[in-house]
Tab-separated table of C-alpha atoms and ligand atoms in Angstrom:
chain	number	residue	atom	x	y	z
A	381	MET	CA	-12.605	37.090	22.719
A	382	ALA	CA	-14.738	34.413	21.088
A	383	TYR	CA	-13.440	32.051	18.896
A	384	ASP	CA	-14.462	31.717	15.197
A	385	LEU	CA	-15.123	27.790	15.520
A	386	LEU	CA	-14.897	25.298	17.970
A	387	VAL	CA	-14.315	21.623	17.067
A	388	LYS	CA	-15.452	19.935	20.469
A	389	ASP	CA	-14.888	16.412	21.701
A	390	CYS	CA	-12.136	15.222	19.333
A	391	ARG	CA	-9.846	12.440	19.585
A	392	LEU	CA	-7.042	14.296	18.104
A	393	VAL	CA	-4.378	11.935	16.511
A	394	ARG	CA	-0.809	12.956	16.725
A	395	PRO	CA	2.006	10.764	15.404
A	396	ASP	CA	3.154	9.724	18.786
A	397	ALA	CA	-0.279	9.796	20.654
A	398	VAL	CA	-4.257	10.144	20.496
A	399	ILE	CA	-5.621	13.074	23.041
A	400	ALA	CA	-8.909	13.962	23.803
A	401	CYS	CA	-9.415	17.638	23.504
A	402	SER	CA	-11.238	20.336	21.546
A	403	VAL	CA	-9.795	22.573	18.668
A	404	ALA	CA	-10.435	26.259	18.840
A	405	VAL	CA	-9.829	28.215	15.614
A	406	ARG	CA	-9.344	31.918	15.041
A	407	ASP	CA	-8.602	33.640	11.725
A	408	GLY	CA	-8.105	30.215	9.959
A	409	ARG	CA	-5.360	28.937	12.383
A	410	VAL	CA	-5.666	26.736	15.523
A	411	ALA	CA	-6.047	29.345	18.372
A	412	ALA	CA	-5.955	26.695	21.332
A	413	LEU	CA	-6.131	23.065	22.051
A	414	LEU	CA	-8.757	23.031	25.111
A	415	ASP	CA	-9.959	20.509	27.631
A	416	ALA	CA	-12.740	18.602	26.124
A	417	ALA	CA	-15.037	19.427	28.919
A	418	GLU	CA	-14.176	23.122	28.695
A	419	THR	CA	-16.936	25.333	27.298
A	420	VAL	CA	-15.860	28.651	25.476
A	421	ALA	CA	-17.491	31.228	23.398
A	422	ALA	CA	-17.353	30.393	19.575
A	423	ASP	CA	-19.335	31.746	16.539
A	424	ALA	CA	-19.679	28.263	15.320
A	425	VAL	CA	-19.298	24.761	17.114
A	426	ILE	CA	-18.936	21.532	15.484
A	427	ASP	CA	-19.333	18.259	17.472
A	428	ALA	CA	-16.858	15.737	16.723
A	429	ALA	CA	-18.625	13.365	19.120
A	430	GLY	CA	-15.465	11.495	20.322
A	431	ARG	CA	-14.246	10.644	16.775
A	432	HIS	CA	-10.887	10.644	15.445
A	433	VAL	CA	-9.608	13.904	14.058
A	434	VAL	CA	-6.608	14.097	11.957
A	435	PRO	CA	-4.638	16.934	10.554
A	436	GLY	CA	-5.672	17.514	6.865
A	437	LEU	CA	-3.866	15.102	4.561
A	438	ILE	CA	-1.157	16.343	2.323
A	439	ASP	CA	-1.088	14.491	-1.160
A	440	THR	CA	2.670	14.809	-2.060
A	441	HIS	CA	2.104	13.932	-6.022
A	442	VAL	CA	-0.635	15.248	-7.943
A	443	HIS	CA	-0.786	16.109	-11.636
A	444	LEU	CA	-3.061	18.918	-12.984
A	445	GLY	CA	-3.536	20.213	-16.121
A	446	ASN	CA	-2.500	17.282	-18.071
A	447	ALA	CA	-5.611	15.508	-19.259
A	448	GLY	CA	-6.407	18.385	-22.090
A	449	ARG	CA	-8.218	20.663	-19.656
A	450	PRO	CA	-6.778	24.107	-18.555
A	451	PHE	CA	-4.800	23.843	-15.167
A	452	GLY	CA	-7.572	26.207	-13.692
A	453	GLN	CA	-10.167	23.887	-14.344
A	454	ASP	CA	-8.365	20.897	-12.943
A	455	CYS	CA	-7.683	23.161	-9.803
A	456	ARG	CA	-11.596	23.604	-9.419
A	457	THR	CA	-12.607	20.053	-9.943
A	458	GLU	CA	-9.724	18.165	-8.518
A	459	SER	CA	-9.512	20.313	-5.257
A	460	ARG	CA	-13.090	19.274	-4.902
A	461	ALA	CA	-11.840	15.547	-5.268
A	462	ALA	CA	-9.031	16.360	-2.610
A	463	VAL	CA	-11.338	17.387	0.088
A	464	THR	CA	-13.942	14.520	-0.473
A	465	GLY	CA	-10.932	12.336	0.702
A	466	GLY	CA	-9.919	14.558	3.549
A	467	VAL	CA	-6.736	16.054	1.461
A	468	THR	CA	-6.259	19.850	2.412
A	469	THR	CA	-2.875	20.509	0.670
A	470	MET	CA	-1.899	19.317	-2.674
A	471	LEU	CA	1.474	18.924	-3.950
A	472	VAL	CA	1.334	19.696	-7.789
A	473	TYR	CA	3.689	18.956	-10.573
A	474	VAL	CA	3.664	21.935	-13.107
A	475	VAL	CA	5.542	21.133	-16.290
A	476	THR	CA	6.719	23.310	-19.038
A	477	ARG	CA	9.717	22.914	-21.569
A	478	GLY	CA	10.606	26.644	-21.610
A	479	SER	CA	10.923	29.086	-18.661
A	480	TYR	CA	9.008	28.541	-15.503
A	481	ASP	CA	9.237	32.486	-15.407
A	482	ASP	CA	6.612	32.449	-18.181
A	483	VAL	CA	4.026	29.953	-16.474
A	484	LEU	CA	4.364	30.103	-12.710
A	485	PRO	CA	2.492	33.527	-12.217
A	486	ALA	CA	-0.480	32.399	-14.096
A	487	TYR	CA	-0.489	28.985	-12.193
A	488	ARG	CA	-0.491	30.907	-8.852
A	489	ARG	CA	-3.434	32.762	-9.944
A	490	ALA	CA	-5.469	29.866	-11.151
A	491	VAL	CA	-4.853	28.290	-7.662
A	492	GLU	CA	-6.094	31.349	-5.944
A	493	GLU	CA	-9.208	31.644	-8.114
A	494	CYS	CA	-10.147	28.173	-8.556
A	495	SER	CA	-8.968	25.804	-5.932
A	496	ILE	CA	-10.420	25.229	-2.462
A	497	VAL	CA	-7.143	23.751	-1.034
A	498	ASP	CA	-3.657	25.123	-0.588
A	499	MET	CA	-1.121	23.843	-3.055
A	500	LEU	CA	2.773	23.784	-3.205
A	501	PHE	CA	4.290	23.485	-6.522
A	502	HIS	CA	7.021	20.687	-7.486
A	503	LEU	CA	8.945	21.874	-10.765
A	504	ALA	CA	9.445	19.260	-13.409
A	505	ILE	CA	12.957	19.506	-15.142
A	506	VAL	CA	12.414	18.284	-18.590
A	507	ALA	CA	15.067	20.184	-20.618
A	508	PRO	CA	18.532	20.113	-19.954
A	509	GLU	CA	18.656	24.270	-20.129
A	510	GLN	CA	16.196	24.272	-17.102
A	511	ILE	CA	19.004	22.538	-14.967
A	512	SER	CA	21.285	25.607	-14.245
A	513	ASP	CA	18.055	27.639	-13.543
A	514	ILE	CA	17.160	25.656	-10.564
A	515	PRO	CA	18.780	27.823	-7.615
A	516	ARG	CA	17.036	30.787	-9.357
A	517	TYR	CA	13.649	29.104	-9.070
A	518	ALA	CA	14.203	28.298	-5.571
A	519	ASN	CA	15.131	31.852	-4.549
A	520	ARG	CA	12.446	33.588	-6.631
A	521	TYR	CA	9.485	31.250	-6.107
A	522	GLY	CA	10.114	29.314	-2.661
A	523	VAL	CA	10.004	26.120	-4.747
A	524	ARG	CA	12.535	23.564	-3.164
A	525	SER	CA	11.327	20.395	-4.841
A	526	PHE	CA	12.325	19.521	-8.453
A	527	LYS	CA	11.599	16.180	-10.293
A	528	ALA	CA	13.600	14.626	-13.117
A	529	PHE	CA	12.649	11.388	-15.118
A	530	MET	CA	14.861	8.604	-16.227
A	531	ALA	CA	11.859	7.220	-18.329
A	532	TYR	CA	9.985	9.038	-20.821
A	533	LYS	CA	12.402	8.869	-23.627
A	534	GLY	CA	12.049	8.376	-27.382
A	535	ARG	CA	8.522	7.326	-28.354
A	536	GLU	CA	7.473	7.781	-24.686
A	537	ILE	CA	8.133	11.358	-24.383
A	538	SER	CA	4.734	12.559	-22.949
A	539	PRO	CA	2.450	15.000	-24.672
A	540	SER	CA	2.419	17.016	-21.518
A	541	GLY	CA	5.921	17.916	-22.207
A	542	ILE	CA	7.573	15.319	-19.817
A	543	GLN	CA	10.767	14.024	-21.376
A	544	GLY	CA	13.671	12.105	-19.620
A	545	VAL	CA	17.115	13.012	-18.882
A	546	THR	CA	20.627	11.235	-19.559
A	547	ASP	CA	22.674	10.242	-16.637
A	548	GLY	CA	24.970	12.953	-17.078
A	549	GLU	CA	22.014	15.495	-16.828
A	550	LEU	CA	20.838	13.463	-13.941
A	551	PHE	CA	23.846	13.971	-11.878
A	552	ASP	CA	24.088	17.930	-12.783
A	553	PHE	CA	20.447	17.998	-11.809
A	554	PHE	CA	21.174	16.178	-8.347
A	555	CYS	CA	24.256	18.822	-7.812
A	556	GLN	CA	22.034	21.837	-8.480
A	557	VAL	CA	19.356	20.727	-6.000
A	558	ALA	CA	22.031	19.996	-3.611
A	559	GLY	CA	22.927	23.311	-3.619
A	560	VAL	CA	19.511	24.415	-2.640
A	561	ASP	CA	18.749	25.081	0.883
A	562	GLY	CA	15.908	22.577	1.882
A	563	GLY	CA	16.029	21.240	-1.705
A	564	VAL	CA	14.448	17.902	-2.611
A	565	ALA	CA	15.447	15.874	-5.568
A	566	LEU	CA	12.764	13.704	-7.027
A	567	VAL	CA	13.320	11.207	-9.741
A	568	HIS	CA	11.243	8.865	-11.754
A	569	CYS	CA	13.338	5.792	-11.644
A	570	GLU	CA	12.711	3.151	-14.657
A	571	ASN	CA	15.454	2.046	-16.977
A	572	ILE	CA	13.738	3.025	-20.294
A	573	GLU	CA	16.702	1.475	-22.354
A	574	LEU	CA	16.022	-1.919	-20.887
A	575	ILE	CA	12.122	-1.334	-21.411
A	576	ALA	CA	12.593	-0.867	-25.287
A	577	SER	CA	13.555	-4.280	-25.380
A	578	THR	CA	11.653	-6.102	-22.755
A	579	GLN	CA	8.349	-4.680	-24.030
A	580	ARG	CA	8.851	-5.946	-27.710
A	581	PRO	CA	7.426	-9.333	-27.362
A	582	TYR	CA	4.340	-8.124	-25.437
A	583	VAL	CA	3.429	-5.321	-28.164
A	584	GLU	CA	4.246	-7.826	-31.080
A	585	ALA	CA	1.740	-10.462	-29.141
A	586	GLY	CA	-1.004	-7.582	-29.238
A	587	ARG	CA	-1.435	-8.043	-25.592
A	588	GLN	CA	-3.735	-5.284	-24.136
A	589	ASP	CA	-3.936	-6.235	-20.321
A	590	THR	CA	-2.831	-4.619	-17.218
A	591	ALA	CA	-0.392	-7.646	-16.562
A	592	ALA	CA	1.253	-7.046	-20.057
A	593	TRP	CA	2.119	-3.581	-19.219
A	594	SER	CA	3.435	-4.570	-15.567
A	595	ASP	CA	5.593	-7.449	-17.025
A	596	SER	CA	7.220	-5.445	-20.101
A	597	ARG	CA	8.512	-3.195	-17.564
A	598	PRO	CA	10.065	-5.569	-15.218
A	599	ILE	CA	10.885	-5.113	-11.332
A	600	PHE	CA	14.590	-5.563	-11.850
A	601	GLY	CA	14.862	-2.710	-14.195
A	602	GLU	CA	12.992	-0.425	-11.880
A	603	LEU	CA	15.122	-1.393	-8.959
A	604	GLU	CA	18.437	-0.846	-11.057
A	605	ALA	CA	17.292	2.700	-11.943
A	606	ILE	CA	16.562	3.334	-8.361
A	607	ARG	CA	20.019	1.916	-7.132
A	608	ARG	CA	21.708	4.103	-9.850
A	609	ALA	CA	19.794	7.303	-8.918
A	610	LEU	CA	20.729	6.635	-5.202
A	611	THR	CA	24.490	5.971	-6.138
A	612	PHE	CA	24.198	9.292	-8.097
A	613	ALA	CA	22.600	11.220	-5.248
A	614	GLU	CA	24.960	9.685	-2.545
A	615	GLN	CA	27.948	11.317	-4.692
A	616	ALA	CA	25.966	14.695	-4.935
A	617	GLY	CA	24.846	14.777	-1.328
A	618	VAL	CA	21.314	15.563	-2.140
A	619	HIS	CA	18.114	14.898	-0.306
A	620	PHE	CA	16.688	12.368	-2.774
A	621	ALA	CA	12.890	11.560	-2.679
A	622	LEU	CA	11.811	8.451	-4.610
A	623	PRO	CA	8.165	8.987	-5.842
A	624	HIS	CA	5.520	6.313	-6.434
A	625	MET	CA	7.511	3.391	-5.250
A	626	GLY	CA	5.451	0.183	-5.735
A	627	ILE	CA	7.770	-2.508	-4.869
A	628	GLY	CA	7.280	-4.233	-1.557
A	629	SER	CA	9.820	-6.980	-1.859
A	630	GLY	CA	13.335	-6.142	-3.057
A	631	SER	CA	13.222	-2.484	-1.935
A	632	GLU	CA	14.166	-3.338	1.674
A	633	PHE	CA	17.578	-1.435	1.189
A	634	LEU	CA	15.579	1.733	0.928
A	635	ARG	CA	15.100	1.604	4.635
A	636	GLU	CA	18.204	3.057	5.281
A	637	LYS	CA	17.597	6.886	5.456
A	638	ARG	CA	21.117	8.041	5.201
A	639	HIS	CA	23.084	6.851	2.078
A	640	GLY	CA	26.552	8.570	2.614
A	641	ALA	CA	25.948	12.146	2.111
A	642	ALA	CA	22.410	11.860	0.802
A	643	ARG	CA	19.312	11.652	2.546
A	644	LEU	CA	16.467	9.522	1.377
A	645	THR	CA	12.634	9.923	1.292
A	646	VAL	CA	10.225	7.245	0.009
A	647	GLU	CA	6.783	7.945	-1.278
A	648	THR	CA	4.052	5.199	-2.397
A	649	CYS	CA	0.864	5.521	-3.738
A	650	PRO	CA	-2.655	4.227	-2.838
A	651	HIS	CA	-3.000	2.208	-5.985
A	652	TYR	CA	0.202	-0.112	-5.027
A	653	LEU	CA	-1.548	-0.663	-1.647
A	654	LEU	CA	-4.800	-1.993	-3.292
A	655	LEU	CA	-4.506	-2.852	-6.822
A	656	ASP	CA	-2.498	-5.668	-8.455
A	657	LYS	CA	-1.750	-6.296	-12.147
A	658	ASP	CA	-3.614	-9.711	-12.458
A	659	HIS	CA	-7.079	-7.964	-11.601
A	660	ASP	CA	-7.239	-6.799	-15.361
A	661	GLN	CA	-8.410	-3.319	-15.882
A	662	GLY	CA	-7.004	-3.199	-19.402
A	663	VAL	CA	-5.522	0.421	-20.176
A	664	ALA	CA	-7.205	1.872	-17.000
A	665	GLY	CA	-4.819	-0.026	-14.989
A	666	LYS	CA	-1.889	1.498	-17.090
A	667	VAL	CA	0.447	3.545	-14.778
A	668	ASN	CA	4.113	4.217	-14.507
A	669	PRO	CA	5.886	2.332	-12.459
A	670	PRO	CA	3.442	-0.381	-13.114
A	671	LEU	CA	0.860	-2.142	-10.818
A	672	ARG	CA	2.728	-5.500	-9.414
A	673	GLU	CA	1.530	-8.731	-8.403
A	674	ARG	CA	-0.610	-9.309	-5.178
A	675	ALA	CA	2.551	-10.673	-3.158
A	676	GLN	CA	4.159	-7.232	-3.825
A	677	VAL	CA	1.080	-5.364	-2.685
A	678	ASP	CA	1.315	-7.424	0.634
A	679	ALA	CA	4.964	-6.829	0.949
A	680	LEU	CA	4.341	-3.007	0.319
A	681	TRP	CA	2.367	-2.827	3.514
A	682	GLU	CA	5.257	-4.382	5.456
A	683	ARG	CA	7.486	-1.250	4.042
A	684	LEU	CA	4.633	1.061	5.375
A	685	LEU	CA	5.096	-0.129	8.802
A	686	ASP	CA	8.823	-0.874	9.024
A	687	SER	CA	9.230	2.945	8.071
A	688	THR	CA	10.770	2.272	4.431
A	689	VAL	CA	7.916	4.379	3.216
A	690	ASP	CA	7.678	7.903	4.476
A	691	VAL	CA	5.058	9.675	2.687
A	692	ILE	CA	1.890	8.893	0.335
A	693	GLY	CA	1.077	10.854	-2.883
A	694	SER	CA	-1.713	9.849	-5.088
A	695	ASP	CA	-0.073	10.411	-8.377
A	696	GLN	CA	-3.457	11.387	-9.701
A	697	CYS	CA	-3.963	12.181	-13.328
A	698	ALA	CA	-7.407	13.143	-13.779
A	699	TYR	CA	-7.869	11.846	-17.347
A	700	THR	CA	-11.106	10.807	-19.078
A	701	ARG	CA	-11.656	7.782	-21.087
A	702	GLU	CA	-11.320	9.908	-24.024
A	703	SER	CA	-7.988	11.743	-22.850
A	704	LYS	CA	-6.533	8.346	-21.595
A	705	GLY	CA	-6.693	6.625	-25.017
A	706	CYS	CA	-7.855	3.004	-25.410
A	707	ASP	CA	-4.799	1.350	-26.837
A	708	LEU	CA	-2.469	0.146	-24.086
A	709	TRP	CA	0.705	0.778	-26.095
A	710	THR	CA	-0.123	4.496	-26.813
A	711	ALA	CA	-2.552	5.410	-23.987
A	712	ARG	CA	-1.413	7.864	-21.435
A	713	ALA	CA	0.043	6.286	-18.099
A	714	GLY	CA	-1.400	7.208	-14.839
A	715	ILE	CA	-4.458	6.620	-12.412
A	716	THR	CA	-7.590	8.507	-11.834
A	717	GLY	CA	-9.266	8.932	-8.569
A	718	GLY	CA	-5.964	8.598	-6.405
A	719	THR	CA	-6.410	11.642	-4.345
A	720	THR	CA	-9.546	10.880	-2.807
A	721	MET	CA	-8.694	7.264	-2.056
A	722	ILE	CA	-5.513	7.794	-0.026
A	723	LEU	CA	-7.597	8.107	3.202
A	724	PRO	CA	-10.346	5.323	2.430
A	725	VAL	CA	-7.512	3.015	1.327
A	726	LEU	CA	-5.233	3.570	4.308
A	727	LEU	CA	-8.428	3.374	6.683
A	728	SER	CA	-9.956	0.297	5.131
A	729	GLU	CA	-6.987	-1.846	4.411
A	730	GLY	CA	-5.095	-0.697	7.022
A	731	VAL	CA	-6.539	0.566	10.164
A	732	ARG	CA	-9.614	-1.363	10.170
A	733	THR	CA	-7.474	-4.857	9.458
A	734	GLY	CA	-5.177	-3.791	12.596
A	735	ARG	CA	-2.085	-3.684	10.693
A	736	LEU	CA	-1.818	0.276	10.463
A	737	PRO	CA	-1.912	2.342	13.810
A	738	ILE	CA	-3.932	5.468	13.482
A	739	THR	CA	-0.920	7.316	14.710
A	740	ARG	CA	1.192	6.016	11.681
A	741	LEU	CA	-1.427	7.020	9.392
A	742	VAL	CA	-1.160	10.530	10.594
A	743	GLU	CA	2.880	10.334	10.400
A	744	LEU	CA	2.489	9.126	6.539
A	745	THR	CA	-0.130	11.401	5.281
A	746	SER	CA	0.380	14.719	7.138
A	747	ALA	CA	3.267	15.125	9.542
A	748	ARG	CA	6.245	13.641	7.502
A	749	PRO	CA	5.067	15.157	4.178
A	750	ALA	CA	4.882	18.515	5.780
A	751	GLN	CA	8.376	18.004	7.357
A	752	VAL	CA	9.992	16.706	3.977
A	753	PHE	CA	8.694	19.309	2.038
A	754	GLY	CA	9.092	22.361	4.226
A	755	LEU	CA	5.471	23.248	5.429
A	756	TYR	CA	5.903	21.991	9.092
A	757	PRO	CA	4.279	22.852	11.406
A	758	ARG	CA	2.183	25.322	9.498
A	759	LYS	CA	0.762	22.193	7.746
A	760	GLY	CA	0.909	18.509	8.872
A	761	ALA	CA	0.168	19.409	12.544
A	762	LEU	CA	-2.774	20.610	14.660
A	763	GLU	CA	-0.815	22.787	17.189
A	764	VAL	CA	-1.537	26.320	18.182
A	765	GLY	CA	-0.555	28.321	15.157
A	766	SER	CA	-0.978	25.599	12.631
A	767	ASP	CA	-3.605	26.241	9.855
A	768	ALA	CA	-6.979	24.764	10.769
A	769	ASP	CA	-6.927	22.189	8.179
A	770	LEU	CA	-8.563	19.038	9.846
A	771	VAL	CA	-10.446	15.981	9.035
A	772	ILE	CA	-13.308	14.400	11.267
A	773	LEU	CA	-13.392	10.720	10.348
A	774	ASP	CA	-16.208	8.348	10.276
A	775	GLU	CA	-14.443	4.861	10.330
A	776	ASP	CA	-17.712	2.943	9.977
A	777	ARG	CA	-18.998	4.756	6.673
A	778	GLU	CA	-19.084	2.428	3.694
A	779	VAL	CA	-18.694	3.790	0.301
A	780	ARG	CA	-19.123	1.935	-3.000
A	781	VAL	CA	-16.586	3.809	-5.062
A	782	ASP	CA	-17.535	5.202	-8.664
A	783	PRO	CA	-16.247	8.549	-10.419
A	784	GLY	CA	-19.458	10.371	-8.950
A	785	VAL	CA	-18.557	9.869	-5.163
A	786	LEU	CA	-15.170	11.133	-6.097
A	787	ASN	CA	-16.004	14.473	-7.397
A	788	THR	CA	-13.317	14.326	-9.969
A	789	ALA	CA	-13.350	15.238	-13.681
A	790	SER	CA	-12.674	11.723	-14.479
A	791	ASP	CA	-15.397	9.624	-15.877
A	792	TYR	CA	-13.824	6.158	-15.027
A	793	THR	CA	-11.484	4.988	-12.098
A	794	PRO	CA	-9.674	1.621	-11.439
A	795	TYR	CA	-11.162	2.045	-8.044
A	796	GLU	CA	-14.712	1.712	-9.412
A	797	GLY	CA	-16.692	-1.049	-7.308
A	798	TYR	CA	-14.287	-1.240	-4.257
A	799	VAL	CA	-16.132	-0.833	-1.121
A	800	ALA	CA	-14.351	1.484	1.263
A	801	ARG	CA	-15.002	1.279	5.005
A	802	GLY	CA	-14.038	4.496	6.456
A	803	TRP	CA	-14.260	8.133	4.911
A	804	SER	CA	-14.304	11.724	5.758
A	805	ALA	CA	-17.176	12.712	7.964
A	806	MET	CA	-16.194	16.475	7.428
A	807	THR	CA	-13.232	18.247	5.834
A	808	ILE	CA	-12.222	21.456	7.200
A	809	VAL	CA	-9.575	24.011	5.182
A	810	GLY	CA	-8.499	27.165	7.162
A	811	GLY	CA	-11.336	26.944	9.550
A	812	ARG	CA	-13.986	26.647	6.867
A	813	VAL	CA	-16.216	23.657	6.215
A	814	VAL	CA	-15.558	22.372	2.853
A	815	TYR	CA	-16.958	18.884	2.689
A	816	GLU	CA	-19.858	17.302	4.914
A	817	ASP	CA	-22.522	14.858	4.385
A	818	ASP	CA	-21.207	13.555	1.113
A	819	ARG	CA	-21.147	16.996	-0.287
A	820	VAL	CA	-18.611	19.374	-1.315
A	821	VAL	CA	-19.661	22.662	0.228
A	822	GLY	CA	-16.564	24.755	0.092
A	823	SER	CA	-15.878	27.440	-2.755
A	824	PRO	CA	-12.591	28.597	-4.065
A	825	GLY	CA	-11.027	32.150	-3.262
A	826	HIS	CA	-9.152	31.274	-0.102
A	827	ALA	CA	-6.306	29.061	-1.337
A	828	GLN	CA	-2.894	29.855	-1.636
A	829	VAL	CA	0.320	28.768	-3.387
A	830	LEU	CA	2.673	27.919	-0.522
A	831	THR	CA	6.358	28.462	-0.082
A	832	ALA	CA	8.757	25.818	1.149
A	833	GLU	CA	10.740	26.747	4.166
A	834	ARG	CA	14.679	26.521	4.128
A	835	ARG	CA	16.072	24.128	6.446
B	1145	ZN	ZN1	6.809	9.800	-11.842
């Protein structure tokens, strides 16, 4: 029987090796890995011409529907941004202050109708009443990752509904997630009570620069919150995943992946690997936790290589200038353009400079995320039976970044002007070509909301 698609002459990258082969696809899945010289019948043939082929990237951290547009509209535009950057699965935070029973069916339909990539939901736990419902949500929806927030209290409660928890609620949250088979507890770690005091002089001085946002939320406060959350996680025996960790120096203790009864996963984001607080972007550089100084960026690359960091998420928020706001102290926090930039940043700053093996890139962007969040080996691998989500790399391609090339709804990005060296030549989702020759060619109607496996 003929295959639907043959991607021939690949240098297929796995976490432990690069192998020469051709990838044969049937019914949206990898049907066989063939010797590169073998000729077989296929309805369509794509020649990878000996280039690196990697599993589609899994962006572990995406926000949709928080920039004033409906969730479905963001699924449409931001899944286009995703495939432009070789991302074929998005792990998306959904937020409600009420019951998730009231919103998840509509979110699911929006993904199926509007997205060109599969998604998995993380549920934000932003009201104390939601904590006791965690096991029920896990059973009913196959959602096993839940996020609580130590920041976002008082005047920082977010218009998107994000509100921080008390220490007591945080511990209850950990205990509930610990009871979920395959459960992962994500926590936004910043000491907001400390920040209320440390940011006062910067507000009073009328500062509007990116460095002021960073310096007003000091590194020691972020590290203290991380240590406190980890202490609670140890006691609860939960799998604790630390999102958006941007501190390279001072975070070495996170290299231990077992802390008593707790297991630890660490995520970082492309902006922490490229941008620093002293290259002033004003309000466009406002993100929580903040950008840090250049020495921290360099040290974070060391954490990428010494296995402190496990996964990469963009923390993308597709604001426009208008929905972001223009005053540093009241504007929304979040970086635009990130989901597209994971691959270019890692290729340009890591693989090309020789500090990041391409095998480690695959481990960070697909294999580990799939393992941590219960999707492996359907996602995160290109083995027989895996979804045929893959990216053919063009490691020589130069792209000067502006919002237009990112195919996002955002009309600005702090990556603007950056010249990436390395981009997706072609992105394939479920055996369908969705991005090629700088254009998004995929259309919605095939995407699914995934469920996370139990352990
Ligand atoms: Zn966060």
